Structures are given as C-alpha cells and as structure tokens.
Coordinates of C-alpha atoms and ligand atoms in Angstrom, one line a residue:
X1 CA 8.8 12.0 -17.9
X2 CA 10.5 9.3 -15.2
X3 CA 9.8 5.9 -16.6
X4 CA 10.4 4.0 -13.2
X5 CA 8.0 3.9 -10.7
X6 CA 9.4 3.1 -7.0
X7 CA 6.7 2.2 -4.3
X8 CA 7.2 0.9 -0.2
X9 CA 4.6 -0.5 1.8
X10 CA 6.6 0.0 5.4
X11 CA 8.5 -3.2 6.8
X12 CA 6.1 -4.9 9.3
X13 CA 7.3 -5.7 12.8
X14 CA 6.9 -9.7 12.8
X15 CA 6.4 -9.8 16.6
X16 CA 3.0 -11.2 15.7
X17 CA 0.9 -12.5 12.8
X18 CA -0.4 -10.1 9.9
X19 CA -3.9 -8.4 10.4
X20 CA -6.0 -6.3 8.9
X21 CA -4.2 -2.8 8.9
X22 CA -1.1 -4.8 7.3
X23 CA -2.9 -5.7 4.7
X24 CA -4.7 -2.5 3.8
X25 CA -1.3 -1.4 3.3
X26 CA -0.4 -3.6 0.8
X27 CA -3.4 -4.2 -1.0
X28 CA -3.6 -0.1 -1.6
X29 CA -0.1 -0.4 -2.5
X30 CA -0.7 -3.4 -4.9
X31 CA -3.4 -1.4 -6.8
X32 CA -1.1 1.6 -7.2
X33 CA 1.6 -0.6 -8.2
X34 CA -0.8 -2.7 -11.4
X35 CA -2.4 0.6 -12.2
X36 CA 1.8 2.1 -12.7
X37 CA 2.0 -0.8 -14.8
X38 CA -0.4 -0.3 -16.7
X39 CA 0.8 3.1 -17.6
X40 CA 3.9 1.4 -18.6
X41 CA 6.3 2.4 -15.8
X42 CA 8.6 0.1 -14.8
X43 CA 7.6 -0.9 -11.5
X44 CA 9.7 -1.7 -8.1
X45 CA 7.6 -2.2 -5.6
X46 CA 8.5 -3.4 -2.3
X47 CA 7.7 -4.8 0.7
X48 CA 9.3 -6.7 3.6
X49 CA 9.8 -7.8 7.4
X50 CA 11.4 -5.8 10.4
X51 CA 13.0 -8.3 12.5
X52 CA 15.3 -6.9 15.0
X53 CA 14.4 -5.1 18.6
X54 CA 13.8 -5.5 22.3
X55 CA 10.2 -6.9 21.8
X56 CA 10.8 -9.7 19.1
X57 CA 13.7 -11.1 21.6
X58 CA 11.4 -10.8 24.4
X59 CA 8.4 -12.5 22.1
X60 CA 11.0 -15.1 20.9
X61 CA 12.3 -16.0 24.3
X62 CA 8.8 -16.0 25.9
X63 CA 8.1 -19.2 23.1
X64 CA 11.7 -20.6 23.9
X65 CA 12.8 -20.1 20.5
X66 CA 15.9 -18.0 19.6
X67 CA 15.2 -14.9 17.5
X68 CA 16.3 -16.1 14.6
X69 CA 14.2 -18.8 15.1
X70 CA 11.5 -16.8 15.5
X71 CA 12.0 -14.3 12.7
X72 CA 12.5 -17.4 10.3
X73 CA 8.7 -18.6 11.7
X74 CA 6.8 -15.5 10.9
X75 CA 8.1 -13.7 8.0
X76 CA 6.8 -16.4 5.7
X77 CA 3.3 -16.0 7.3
X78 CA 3.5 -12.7 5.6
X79 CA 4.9 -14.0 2.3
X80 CA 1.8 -16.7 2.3
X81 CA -1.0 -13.5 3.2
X82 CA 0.3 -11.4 0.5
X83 CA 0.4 -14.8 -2.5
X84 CA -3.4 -14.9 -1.5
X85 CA -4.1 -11.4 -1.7
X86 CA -2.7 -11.3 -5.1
X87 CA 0.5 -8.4 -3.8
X88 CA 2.5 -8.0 -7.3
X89 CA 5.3 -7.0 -4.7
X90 CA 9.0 -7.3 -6.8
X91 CA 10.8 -7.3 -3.5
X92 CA 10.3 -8.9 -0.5
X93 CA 13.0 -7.7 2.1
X94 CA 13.6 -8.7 5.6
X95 CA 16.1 -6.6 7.7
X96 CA 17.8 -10.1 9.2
X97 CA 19.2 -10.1 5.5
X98 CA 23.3 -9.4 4.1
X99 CA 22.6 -7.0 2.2
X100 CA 20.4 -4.9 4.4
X101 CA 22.8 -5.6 7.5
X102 CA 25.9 -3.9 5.0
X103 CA 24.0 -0.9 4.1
X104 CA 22.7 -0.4 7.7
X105 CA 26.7 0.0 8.5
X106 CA 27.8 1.8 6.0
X107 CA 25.1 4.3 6.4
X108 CA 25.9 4.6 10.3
X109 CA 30.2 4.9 9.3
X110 CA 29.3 7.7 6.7
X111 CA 27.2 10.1 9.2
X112 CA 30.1 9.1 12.1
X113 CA 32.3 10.2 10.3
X114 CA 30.6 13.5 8.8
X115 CA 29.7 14.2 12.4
X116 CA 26.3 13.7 12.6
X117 CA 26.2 10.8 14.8
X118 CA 28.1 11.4 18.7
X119 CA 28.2 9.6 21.6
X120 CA 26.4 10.5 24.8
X121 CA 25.7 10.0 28.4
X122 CA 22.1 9.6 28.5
X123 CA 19.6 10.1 31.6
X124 CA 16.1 9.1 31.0
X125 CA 13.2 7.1 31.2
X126 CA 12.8 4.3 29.2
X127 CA 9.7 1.9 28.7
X128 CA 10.8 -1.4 27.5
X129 CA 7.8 -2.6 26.1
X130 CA 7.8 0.2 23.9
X131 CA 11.5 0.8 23.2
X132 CA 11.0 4.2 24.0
X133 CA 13.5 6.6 25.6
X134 CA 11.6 9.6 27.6
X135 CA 13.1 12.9 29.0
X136 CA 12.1 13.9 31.7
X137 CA 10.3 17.5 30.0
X138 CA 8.3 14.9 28.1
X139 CA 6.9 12.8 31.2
X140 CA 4.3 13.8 34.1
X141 CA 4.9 10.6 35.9
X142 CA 7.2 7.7 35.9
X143 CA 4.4 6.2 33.7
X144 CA 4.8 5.9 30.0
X145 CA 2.8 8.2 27.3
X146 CA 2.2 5.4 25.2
X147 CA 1.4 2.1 26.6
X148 CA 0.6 3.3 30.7
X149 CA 3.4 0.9 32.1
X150 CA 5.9 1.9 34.7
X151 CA 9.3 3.3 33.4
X152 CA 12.3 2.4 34.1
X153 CA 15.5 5.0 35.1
X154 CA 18.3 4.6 32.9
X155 CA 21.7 6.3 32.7
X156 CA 23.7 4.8 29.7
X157 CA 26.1 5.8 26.9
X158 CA 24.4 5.6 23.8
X159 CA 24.8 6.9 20.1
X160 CA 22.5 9.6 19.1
X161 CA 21.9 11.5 15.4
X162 CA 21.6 15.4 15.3
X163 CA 18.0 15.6 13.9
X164 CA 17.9 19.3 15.6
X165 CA 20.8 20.4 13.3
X166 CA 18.5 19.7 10.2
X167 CA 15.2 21.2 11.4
X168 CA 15.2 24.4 9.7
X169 CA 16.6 22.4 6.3
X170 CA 13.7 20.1 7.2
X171 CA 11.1 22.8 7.4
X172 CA 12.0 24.8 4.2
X173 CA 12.2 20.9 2.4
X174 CA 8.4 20.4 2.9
X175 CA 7.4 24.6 2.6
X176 CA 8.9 24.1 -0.8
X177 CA 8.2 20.5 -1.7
X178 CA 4.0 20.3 -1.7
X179 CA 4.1 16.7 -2.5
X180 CA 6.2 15.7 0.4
X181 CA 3.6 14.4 2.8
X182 CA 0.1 14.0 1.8
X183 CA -2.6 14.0 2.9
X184 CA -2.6 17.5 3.6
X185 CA -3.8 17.5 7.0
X186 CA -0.6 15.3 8.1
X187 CA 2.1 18.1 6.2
X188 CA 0.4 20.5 8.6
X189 CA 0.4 18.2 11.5
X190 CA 4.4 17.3 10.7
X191 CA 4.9 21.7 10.2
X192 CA 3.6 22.3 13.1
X193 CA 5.4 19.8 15.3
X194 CA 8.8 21.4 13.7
X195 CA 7.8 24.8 15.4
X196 CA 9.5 23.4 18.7
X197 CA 13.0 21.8 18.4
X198 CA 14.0 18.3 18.2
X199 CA 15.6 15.9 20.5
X200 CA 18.2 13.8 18.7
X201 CA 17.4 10.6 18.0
X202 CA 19.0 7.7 19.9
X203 CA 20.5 5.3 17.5
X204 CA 22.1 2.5 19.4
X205 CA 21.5 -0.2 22.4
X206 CA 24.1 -1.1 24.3
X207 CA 24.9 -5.3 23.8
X208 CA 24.2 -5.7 27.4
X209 CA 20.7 -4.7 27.4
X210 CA 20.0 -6.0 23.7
X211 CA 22.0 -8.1 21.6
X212 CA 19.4 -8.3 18.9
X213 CA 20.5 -5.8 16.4
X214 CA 22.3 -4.8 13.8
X215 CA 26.3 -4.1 15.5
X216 CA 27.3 -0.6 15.5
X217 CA 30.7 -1.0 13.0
X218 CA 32.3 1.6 15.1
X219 CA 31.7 0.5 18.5
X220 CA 31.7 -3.5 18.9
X221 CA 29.8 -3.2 22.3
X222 CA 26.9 -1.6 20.7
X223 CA 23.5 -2.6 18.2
X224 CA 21.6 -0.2 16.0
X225 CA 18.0 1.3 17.2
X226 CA 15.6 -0.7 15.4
X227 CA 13.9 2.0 13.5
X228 CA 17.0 3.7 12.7
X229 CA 17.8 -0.1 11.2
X230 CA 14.4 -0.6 9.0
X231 CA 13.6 3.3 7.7
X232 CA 17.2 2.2 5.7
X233 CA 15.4 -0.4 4.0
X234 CA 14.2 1.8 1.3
X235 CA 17.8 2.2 -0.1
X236 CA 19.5 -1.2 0.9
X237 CA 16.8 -2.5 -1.3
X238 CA 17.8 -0.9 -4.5
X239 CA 21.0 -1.1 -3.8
X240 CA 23.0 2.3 -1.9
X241 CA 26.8 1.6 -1.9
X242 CA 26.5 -1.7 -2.9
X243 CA 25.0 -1.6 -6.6
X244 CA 25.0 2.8 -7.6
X245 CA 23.7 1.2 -10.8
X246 CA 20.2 0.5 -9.6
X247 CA 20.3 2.8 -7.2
X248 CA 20.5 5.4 -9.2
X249 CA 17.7 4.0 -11.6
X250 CA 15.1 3.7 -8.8
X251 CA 15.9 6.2 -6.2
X252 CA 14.2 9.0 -5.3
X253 CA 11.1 6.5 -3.9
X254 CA 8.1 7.7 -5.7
X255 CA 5.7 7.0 -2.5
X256 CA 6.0 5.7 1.0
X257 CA 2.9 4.0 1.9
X258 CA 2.8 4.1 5.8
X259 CA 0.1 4.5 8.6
X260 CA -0.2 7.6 10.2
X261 CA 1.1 6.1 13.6
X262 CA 4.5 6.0 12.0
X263 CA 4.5 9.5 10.2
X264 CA 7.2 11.5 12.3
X265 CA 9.7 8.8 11.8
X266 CA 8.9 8.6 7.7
X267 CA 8.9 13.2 7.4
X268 CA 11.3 13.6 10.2
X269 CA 14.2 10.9 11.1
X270 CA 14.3 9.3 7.4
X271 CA 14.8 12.7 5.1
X272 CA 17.2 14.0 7.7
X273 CA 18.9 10.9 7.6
X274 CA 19.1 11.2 3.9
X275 CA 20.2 14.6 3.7
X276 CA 22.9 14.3 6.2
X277 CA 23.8 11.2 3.5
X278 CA 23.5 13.5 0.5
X279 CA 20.6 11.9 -0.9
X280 CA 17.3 13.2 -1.9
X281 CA 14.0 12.2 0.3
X282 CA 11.5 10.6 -1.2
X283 CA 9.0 12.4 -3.7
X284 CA 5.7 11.4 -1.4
X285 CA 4.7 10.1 2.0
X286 CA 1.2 9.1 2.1
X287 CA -0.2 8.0 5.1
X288 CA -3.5 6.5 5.4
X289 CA -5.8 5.6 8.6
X290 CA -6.6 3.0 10.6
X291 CA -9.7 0.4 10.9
X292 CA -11.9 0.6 13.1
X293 CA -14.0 -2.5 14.8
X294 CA -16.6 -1.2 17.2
X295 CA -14.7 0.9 19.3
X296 CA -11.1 2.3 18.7
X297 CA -7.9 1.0 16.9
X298 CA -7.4 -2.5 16.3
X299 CA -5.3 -4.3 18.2
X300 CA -3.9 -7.2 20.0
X301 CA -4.3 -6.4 23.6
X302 CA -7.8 -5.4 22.7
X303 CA -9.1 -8.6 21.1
X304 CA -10.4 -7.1 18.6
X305 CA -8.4 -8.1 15.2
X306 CA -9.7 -8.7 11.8
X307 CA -7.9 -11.8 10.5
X308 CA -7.7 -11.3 6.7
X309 CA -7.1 -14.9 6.5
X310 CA -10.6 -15.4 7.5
X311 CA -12.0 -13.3 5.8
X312 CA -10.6 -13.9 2.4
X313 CA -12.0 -17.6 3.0
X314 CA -14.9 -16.7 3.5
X315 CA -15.5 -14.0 0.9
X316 CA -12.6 -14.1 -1.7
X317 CA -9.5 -12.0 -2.0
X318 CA -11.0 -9.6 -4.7
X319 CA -14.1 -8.9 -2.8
X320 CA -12.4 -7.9 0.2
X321 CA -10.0 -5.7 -2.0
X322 CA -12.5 -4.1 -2.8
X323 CA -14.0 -3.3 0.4
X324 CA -11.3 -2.2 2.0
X325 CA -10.5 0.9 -1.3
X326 CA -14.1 1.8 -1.8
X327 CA -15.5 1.8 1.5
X328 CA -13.7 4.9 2.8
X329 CA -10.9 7.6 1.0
X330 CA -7.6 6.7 1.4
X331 CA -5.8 8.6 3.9
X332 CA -9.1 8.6 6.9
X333 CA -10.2 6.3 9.5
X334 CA -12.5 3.7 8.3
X335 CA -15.0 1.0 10.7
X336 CA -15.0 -2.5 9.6
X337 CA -17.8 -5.0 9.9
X338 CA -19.0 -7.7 8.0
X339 CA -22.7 -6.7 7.3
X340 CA -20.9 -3.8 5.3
X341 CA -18.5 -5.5 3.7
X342 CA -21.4 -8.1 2.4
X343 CA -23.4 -5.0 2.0
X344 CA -20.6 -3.6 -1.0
X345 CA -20.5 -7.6 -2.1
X346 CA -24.5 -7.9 -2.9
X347 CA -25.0 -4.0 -3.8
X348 CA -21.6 -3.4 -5.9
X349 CA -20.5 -6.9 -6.9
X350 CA -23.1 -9.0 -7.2
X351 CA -26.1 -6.3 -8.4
X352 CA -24.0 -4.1 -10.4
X353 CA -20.6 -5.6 -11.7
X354 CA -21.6 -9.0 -12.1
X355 CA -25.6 -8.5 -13.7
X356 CA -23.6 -6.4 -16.2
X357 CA -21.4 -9.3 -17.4
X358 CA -24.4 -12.0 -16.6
X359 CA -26.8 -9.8 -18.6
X360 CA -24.3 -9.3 -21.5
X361 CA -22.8 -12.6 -21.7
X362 CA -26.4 -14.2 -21.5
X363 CA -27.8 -12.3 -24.7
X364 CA -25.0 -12.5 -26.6
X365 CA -25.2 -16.0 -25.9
X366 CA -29.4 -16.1 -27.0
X367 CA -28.9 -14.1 -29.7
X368 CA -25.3 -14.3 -31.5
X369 CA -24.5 -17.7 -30.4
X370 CA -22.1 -16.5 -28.1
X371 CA -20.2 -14.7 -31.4
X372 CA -18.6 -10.9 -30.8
X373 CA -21.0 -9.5 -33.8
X374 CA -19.4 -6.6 -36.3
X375 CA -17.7 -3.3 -34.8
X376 CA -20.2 -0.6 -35.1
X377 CA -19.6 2.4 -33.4
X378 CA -20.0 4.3 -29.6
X379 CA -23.6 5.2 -28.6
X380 CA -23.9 8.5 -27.8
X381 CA -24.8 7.6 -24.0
X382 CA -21.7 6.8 -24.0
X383 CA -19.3 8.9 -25.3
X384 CA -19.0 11.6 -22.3
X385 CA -18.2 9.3 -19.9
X386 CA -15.8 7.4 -22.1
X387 CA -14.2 10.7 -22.8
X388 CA -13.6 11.3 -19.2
X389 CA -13.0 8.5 -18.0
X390 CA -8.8 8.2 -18.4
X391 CA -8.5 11.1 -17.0
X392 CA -10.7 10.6 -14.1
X393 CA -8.8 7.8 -12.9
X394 CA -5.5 9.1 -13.9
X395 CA -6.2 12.4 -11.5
X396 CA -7.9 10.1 -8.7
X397 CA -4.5 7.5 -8.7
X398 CA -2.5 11.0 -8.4
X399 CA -3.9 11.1 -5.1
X400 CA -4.1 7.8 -3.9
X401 CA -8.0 8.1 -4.3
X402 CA -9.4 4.8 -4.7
X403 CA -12.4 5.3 -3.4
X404 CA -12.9 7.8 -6.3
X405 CA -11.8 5.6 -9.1
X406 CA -14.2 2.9 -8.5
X407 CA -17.0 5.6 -8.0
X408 CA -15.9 6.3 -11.5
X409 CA -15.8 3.1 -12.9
X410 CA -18.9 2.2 -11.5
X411 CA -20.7 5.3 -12.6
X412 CA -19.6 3.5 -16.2
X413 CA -21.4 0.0 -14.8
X414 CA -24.8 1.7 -13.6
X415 CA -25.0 3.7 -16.8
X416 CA -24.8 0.3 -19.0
X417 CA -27.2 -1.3 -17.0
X418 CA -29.0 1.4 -17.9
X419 CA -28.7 1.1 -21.4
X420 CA -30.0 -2.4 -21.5
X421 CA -32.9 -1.7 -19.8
X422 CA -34.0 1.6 -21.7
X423 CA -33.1 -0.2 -24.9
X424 CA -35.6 -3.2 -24.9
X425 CA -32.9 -5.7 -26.7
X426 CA -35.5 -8.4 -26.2
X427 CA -38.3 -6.4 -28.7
X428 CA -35.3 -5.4 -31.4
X429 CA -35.0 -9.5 -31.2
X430 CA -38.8 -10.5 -31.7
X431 CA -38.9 -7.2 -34.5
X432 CA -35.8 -8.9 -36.1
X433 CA -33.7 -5.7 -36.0
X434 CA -30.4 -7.6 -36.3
X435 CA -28.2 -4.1 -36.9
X436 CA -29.2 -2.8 -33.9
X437 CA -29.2 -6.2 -31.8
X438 CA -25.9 -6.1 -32.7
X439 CA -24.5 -3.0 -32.6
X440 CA -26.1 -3.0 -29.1
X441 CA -24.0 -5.8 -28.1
X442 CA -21.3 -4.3 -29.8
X443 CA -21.4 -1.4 -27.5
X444 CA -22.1 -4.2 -24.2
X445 CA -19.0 -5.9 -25.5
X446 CA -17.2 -3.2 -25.7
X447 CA -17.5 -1.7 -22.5
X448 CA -17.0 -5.0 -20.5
X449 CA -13.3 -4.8 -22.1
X450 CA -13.1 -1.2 -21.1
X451 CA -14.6 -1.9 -17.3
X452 CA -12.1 -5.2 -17.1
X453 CA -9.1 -3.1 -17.8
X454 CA -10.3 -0.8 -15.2
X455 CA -10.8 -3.1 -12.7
X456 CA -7.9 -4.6 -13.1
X457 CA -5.9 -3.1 -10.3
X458 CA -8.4 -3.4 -7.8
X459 CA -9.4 -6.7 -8.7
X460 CA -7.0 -8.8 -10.9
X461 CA -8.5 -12.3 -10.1
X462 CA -12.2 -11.4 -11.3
X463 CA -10.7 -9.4 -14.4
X464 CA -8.5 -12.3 -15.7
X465 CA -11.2 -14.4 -15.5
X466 CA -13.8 -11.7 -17.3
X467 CA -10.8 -11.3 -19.6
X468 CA -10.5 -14.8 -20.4
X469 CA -14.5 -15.0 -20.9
X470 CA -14.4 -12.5 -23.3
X471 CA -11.8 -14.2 -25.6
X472 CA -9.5 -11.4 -25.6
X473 CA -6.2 -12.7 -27.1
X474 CA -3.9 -10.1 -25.4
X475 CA -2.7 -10.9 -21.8
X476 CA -4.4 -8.4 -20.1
X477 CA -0.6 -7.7 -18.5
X478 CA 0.4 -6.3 -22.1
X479 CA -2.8 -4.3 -21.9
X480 CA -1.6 -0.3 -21.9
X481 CA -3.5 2.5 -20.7
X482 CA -4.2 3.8 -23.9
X483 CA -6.6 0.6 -24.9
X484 CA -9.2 2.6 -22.5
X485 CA -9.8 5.5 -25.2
X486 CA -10.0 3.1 -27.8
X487 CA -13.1 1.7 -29.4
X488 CA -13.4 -1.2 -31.4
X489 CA -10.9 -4.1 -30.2
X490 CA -12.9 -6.8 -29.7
X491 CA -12.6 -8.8 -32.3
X492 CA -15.9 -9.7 -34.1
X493 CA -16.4 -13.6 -34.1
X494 CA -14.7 -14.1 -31.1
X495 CA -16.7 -16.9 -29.2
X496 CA -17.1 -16.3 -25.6
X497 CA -17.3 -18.7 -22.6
X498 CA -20.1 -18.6 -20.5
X499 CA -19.8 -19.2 -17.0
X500 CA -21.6 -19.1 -13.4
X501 CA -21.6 -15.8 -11.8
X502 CA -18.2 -14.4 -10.2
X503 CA -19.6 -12.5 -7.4
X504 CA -23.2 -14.7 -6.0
X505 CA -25.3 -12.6 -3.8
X506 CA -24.4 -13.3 -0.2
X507 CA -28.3 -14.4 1.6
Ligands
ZN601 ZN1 5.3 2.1 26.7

C-alpha cells in the first residue's frame, strides 16, 4: 500500500483573473487532498501558474507592462483566492520559476537527443489568438475552428515531437490501464480519437515571432510551445533530474485534476512525452465539467463570469464549497445561480447541518449544563449506517464522487434529526429519566464528532469551529480515519461552548 499521495490541479493561464471554473478545480482538489490526509497519506498536492505564451505578451503589452511584470501582478491574485478558499495546496509553482525553466530543458535535450524531437519546415495556418497551428486537412476556411478569427499563412522552421510514433504504445497504455482517464465517457472519447493518426506536436516558436518562452537549449533562436512548457510541471515540481530523491518518492502522480477542455493534451501529449522520457504516466486523469450560467460556458468574452471573490463575501468560503461538490457529480456539466446555491445554504446548511448542532448543543446546554454526560452505548438506529458509513465514503472518494459522500453524510444528519424528534427528550426531562436523557445526548454527542470528521474535507472552517465547540482535545488534523468506526471518544465532562449558528438561513 503507497503511503504518498500526489495530486495536480492544472497550472492556470494568468492572462486574466481567477473565476469560477478555476476554483472548482481546486476546491475538488483541496477536499481530495484533506480527505488523503486523513487516511494518513502523505500528501503533495500542487498547484500553480502558467506564465509564458503569445497571449500573456500580447495582454502584458496591451497594459504597457512587460511580461514579467505582468506575470509577477496576477499570480499572487491566485495565491490570495486559494488562502480564502482554505486550498491546503503544498506547492505552489509558477512556470517563470528556475527550477521549472531547468527541467523544461533538460526534458527537451533528452528526447533531442533520443530522436524524438526534429526539426521541420512547416506550412500552415496559424491563429494567434489561440496559438494554434492548423493544417490545411483540418480547416474548411481560412477561419479558425476555435475562436472564428481569420488565420494567418505561415511557412516557418519549427521543432516538432513524434506523438504518431507512440500511438499504438498510447492505445494499448489506456486498453490495459482502466484507471487511466476517468470518467469513463472521456477514456472512450480519448480511444476513439486514437483510431486516426496523430500530427506531431509543434514544440517551439521561433524568437522572432515570440520571445516569451522558455529557450530551446539546442537552438538559441528558438522558445518552447507553451503547453509543451507547463504539462512538465508535474515532474519539475518533485524534482526530475534535479532531486531523483523526491522524485522518486512522489512520482507516478496519483490524479490529474483537469477540465475536460484540456483532456487530449493531459491522455495524449503528456504520457507520450513521458514514455519517450522513460517515465511512467500518471495513475489517473480525471476531468470534470464546466459551469454553466444561463446559457453556455463561462467566459470572458461572454460576460458572464462568476467571481468567487464575490461570492465567498457574500456567502462564506465553506458554503460555497459546498455548493459547488454537492450540487452536481464530479466529472458533468453543472448551471450556477445564486437562488440555488442559497437554496443548498437554507435547505442543507442551515435546516439540516446546523439545527443538528443548534438542537444538540442547546439541550445539552438545558439539561447537563453544557457537560458531555457518561459513555453509554450506539442506539440501534444507528448502527447500520455507522457501519457503512467508512466505506461509503472511502468508495465515493475512489471516484472523485463528492456529490455522493455528502448524500451520505447527510443521510447520517436527517436520520439524527430524526432521532430527536421521535424520541421526545423534552418528556424523558419532565419524567426525570436522567439514564436515558443522557445516553440520548450521549448518542447526539457522538455523532456530531463523527459528522465533523466527515465534513471536514468539504468544509474545514465550519468543522474546526464545531470541533472546537465540542471541546475535543485532539486537533482535528491528528484526527485518522479510523476515529469514524469508533464509539465512545468524547470525553464525559467535557464542557462545551455554545455559540450563534454557523450557517443563518439566508431570507
Ligand atoms: Zn483561434
């Protein structure tokens, strides 16, 4: 069993501020990275800025700042987005940086030599907005596929890597490794494209076009591709030919978290790249979908953007966590709008989550003083779904299901409600049957502890403060996974605090 977990959000192009898809990237990532933690893996989980290319010169220039300048502007907008979103990332890495440059160049001098990377003459059609070369058996017009600007005719030398060479490796790679590229939908989508051969991938700019780049070590007049530059991220950050130590410690990557607009460059260019190195590809890819806002993708030129900024100051980091993994499966499209996501706050948050903690804390409070009474044991509502529940998660996580693990946890929170409304505490009071009274809030106490450590992942600002309320001496950090299937460690005569409720109805 590995004891290392390694996770990747991809690097984000800073050519504008963060938004909303950005940051469902990294708060699913975040959640799979506490919830690894909480298993007791050691965790690397990274994350990081993609700085170089045609458009971030043109963006830089465009607000008479150099690139570098411009990079140096951005990337801590990021930084700032993910400290209030609570990311537990353990690296942040931004491709302008040493020791990404060095591994860039190393990787591109170890497939020149082996061959794998020639240079070309190269006639095409190339869109400059989208840095996008097109042959001509790819193009109906001189109009790009992507963005519907003009092209532009180009006849250059460039660089290109031989992806064709490595198809048929490729396609016997992902028919024998299942776990390669989930969901499943996108393994078939990825098998299916391989049915038709591959144009090698350009992997260099000549200076005179673009000088924003990493240099090509064996040709001073050229700069690396961008993309070929940031899919190397995931090994110049744990440290290929520059520290084998870690590298060997960490790599294979246990998940790539990416969008499914970036998909073929994360199954496709990156595991051949890494073959051709004589490295391993990654054990997962998992792409997820996009947000939605009325109609179509989010994006810039639309005007239609979610600013997570926003709405984390208007509704709280957790709360929107929350949204964004329950709301749909991981992995599909999903529409955003605020009447839903206050709809999840009052129905989810507010009704469920937080009565159960008012509820408790407010009778144990009446009737205990506020004291943890004597252990007594599990009621037998109970014990089924505390039986299951590990393994529910544990199966859910394997998947990247967060949608299903709250359902899961939450079926634990509508089911204590339950309990303290079928089991009249108020009448065991006024008939002064103090066993039961307290083994009742016993079992309430109990599985507050048990829904805290749950929540945890999703929610890590609301369950340190629950933690905290509930006197718990451990740091919930030092919690382990294990403390879920046991019963009995809260400690009786711990005194609670009482506070105001975390999650208020929204009117
Ligand atoms: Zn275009």
């Amino acid at each position: 069993m590995d004891d290392k977990f390694y996770l990747t959000t991809p690097l984000y192009y800073v050519n504008a501020a963060p938004h909303i898809g950005h940051s469902y990237t990294n708060i699913a990532a975040d959640c799979l990275a506490r919830f690894m933690r909480l298993k007791g893996k050691e965790v690397y989980f990274l994350t990081g800025t993609d700085e170089h290319g045609q458009k971030i010169f043109r963006v830089a220039q465009e607000e008479g700042l150099s690139p570098r300048e411009f990079v140096d502007k951005i990337a801590p907008r990021f930084v700032n987005l993910w400290g209030r979103l609570s990311i537990s990332y353990n690296d942040f890495i931004r491709t302008t940086e040493e020791r990404h440059k060095k591994t860039v160049q190393y990787v591109l001098q170890i497939l020149y030599e082996k061959g794998d990377i020639y240079l070309a003459e190269y006639q095409g059609w190339y869109c400059t907005p989208c840095e996008t070369f097109w042959t001509a058996t790819q193009l109906t017009s001189a109009i790009c596929p992507d963005c519907k600007r003009p092209l532009e005719e180009l006849r250059e030398k460039n660089y290109f890597f031989r992806l064709e060479k490595y198809r048929s490796w490729l396609i016997r790679f992902i028919e024998n490794h299942v776990d390669f590229i989930k969901p499943l939908t996108r393994r078939n989508e990825i098998l299916k494209f391989l049915e038709s051969p591959l144009t090698d991938l350009c992997i260099s700019r000549p200076k005179t076009r673009l000088e924003w780049g990493i240099p090509i070590p064996f040709n001073a007049d050229y700069v690396t591709y961008v993309w070929f530059d940031a899919l190397v991220n995931y090994i110049s950050a744990v440290g290929f030919g520059q520290d084998e130590g870690k590298f060997k410690k960490f790599w294979p990557a246990d998940v790539h978290i990416v969008g499914k607009d970036i998909l073929r460059q994360h199954t496709i260019y990156w595991p051949i790249i890494l073959h051709a190195l004589g490295i391993e590809p990654p054990k997962t890819v998992f792409a997820h979908g996009w947000w939605m806002m009325g109609e179509g993708k989010m994006s810039k030129s639309r005007g239609n953007i979610v600013d997570p900024e926003e709405v984390v100051s208007n509704y709280g980091a957790d709360a929107y966590r929350y949204f964004l993994l329950r709301e749909i499966p991981f992995g599909l499209d999903g529409n955003f709008s605020e009447s839903a996501l206050i709809n999840r706050i009052n129905s989810d948050l507010a009704n469920d989550l937080g009565n159960l903690y008012f509820r408790t804390f407010g009778m144990l409070e009446k009737y205990f003083s506020g004291k943890i009474p004597e252990v007594s044991s599990p009621h037998k509502v109970f014990k089924e779904k505390l039986a299951r529940l590990p393994q529910e998660l544990v199966e859910a996580m394997e998947n990247l299901n967060f949608q299903e693990m709250l359902i899961s946890i939450w079926e634990l929170v509508k089911l204590t409600n339950k309990f303290i409304e079928d089991s009249h505490p108020w009448e065991l009071a006024k008939a002064k049957k103090n066993t039961e009274l307290a083994s009742f809030m016993y079992n309430l106490m109990e599985i507050l502890r048990i829904v805290t450590i749950s929540i945890f992942p999703f929610m890590p600002n609301s369950a340190q403060k629950f933690w905290q309320q509930q006197g718990q001496e451990k740091k919930l950090e030092e919690v382990t996974f294990s403390e879920l299937s046991q019963w009995g460690l809260s400690s009786p005569g711990t005194k609670i605090e009482k506070s105001e409720p975390l999650f208020p109805r929204i009117a």
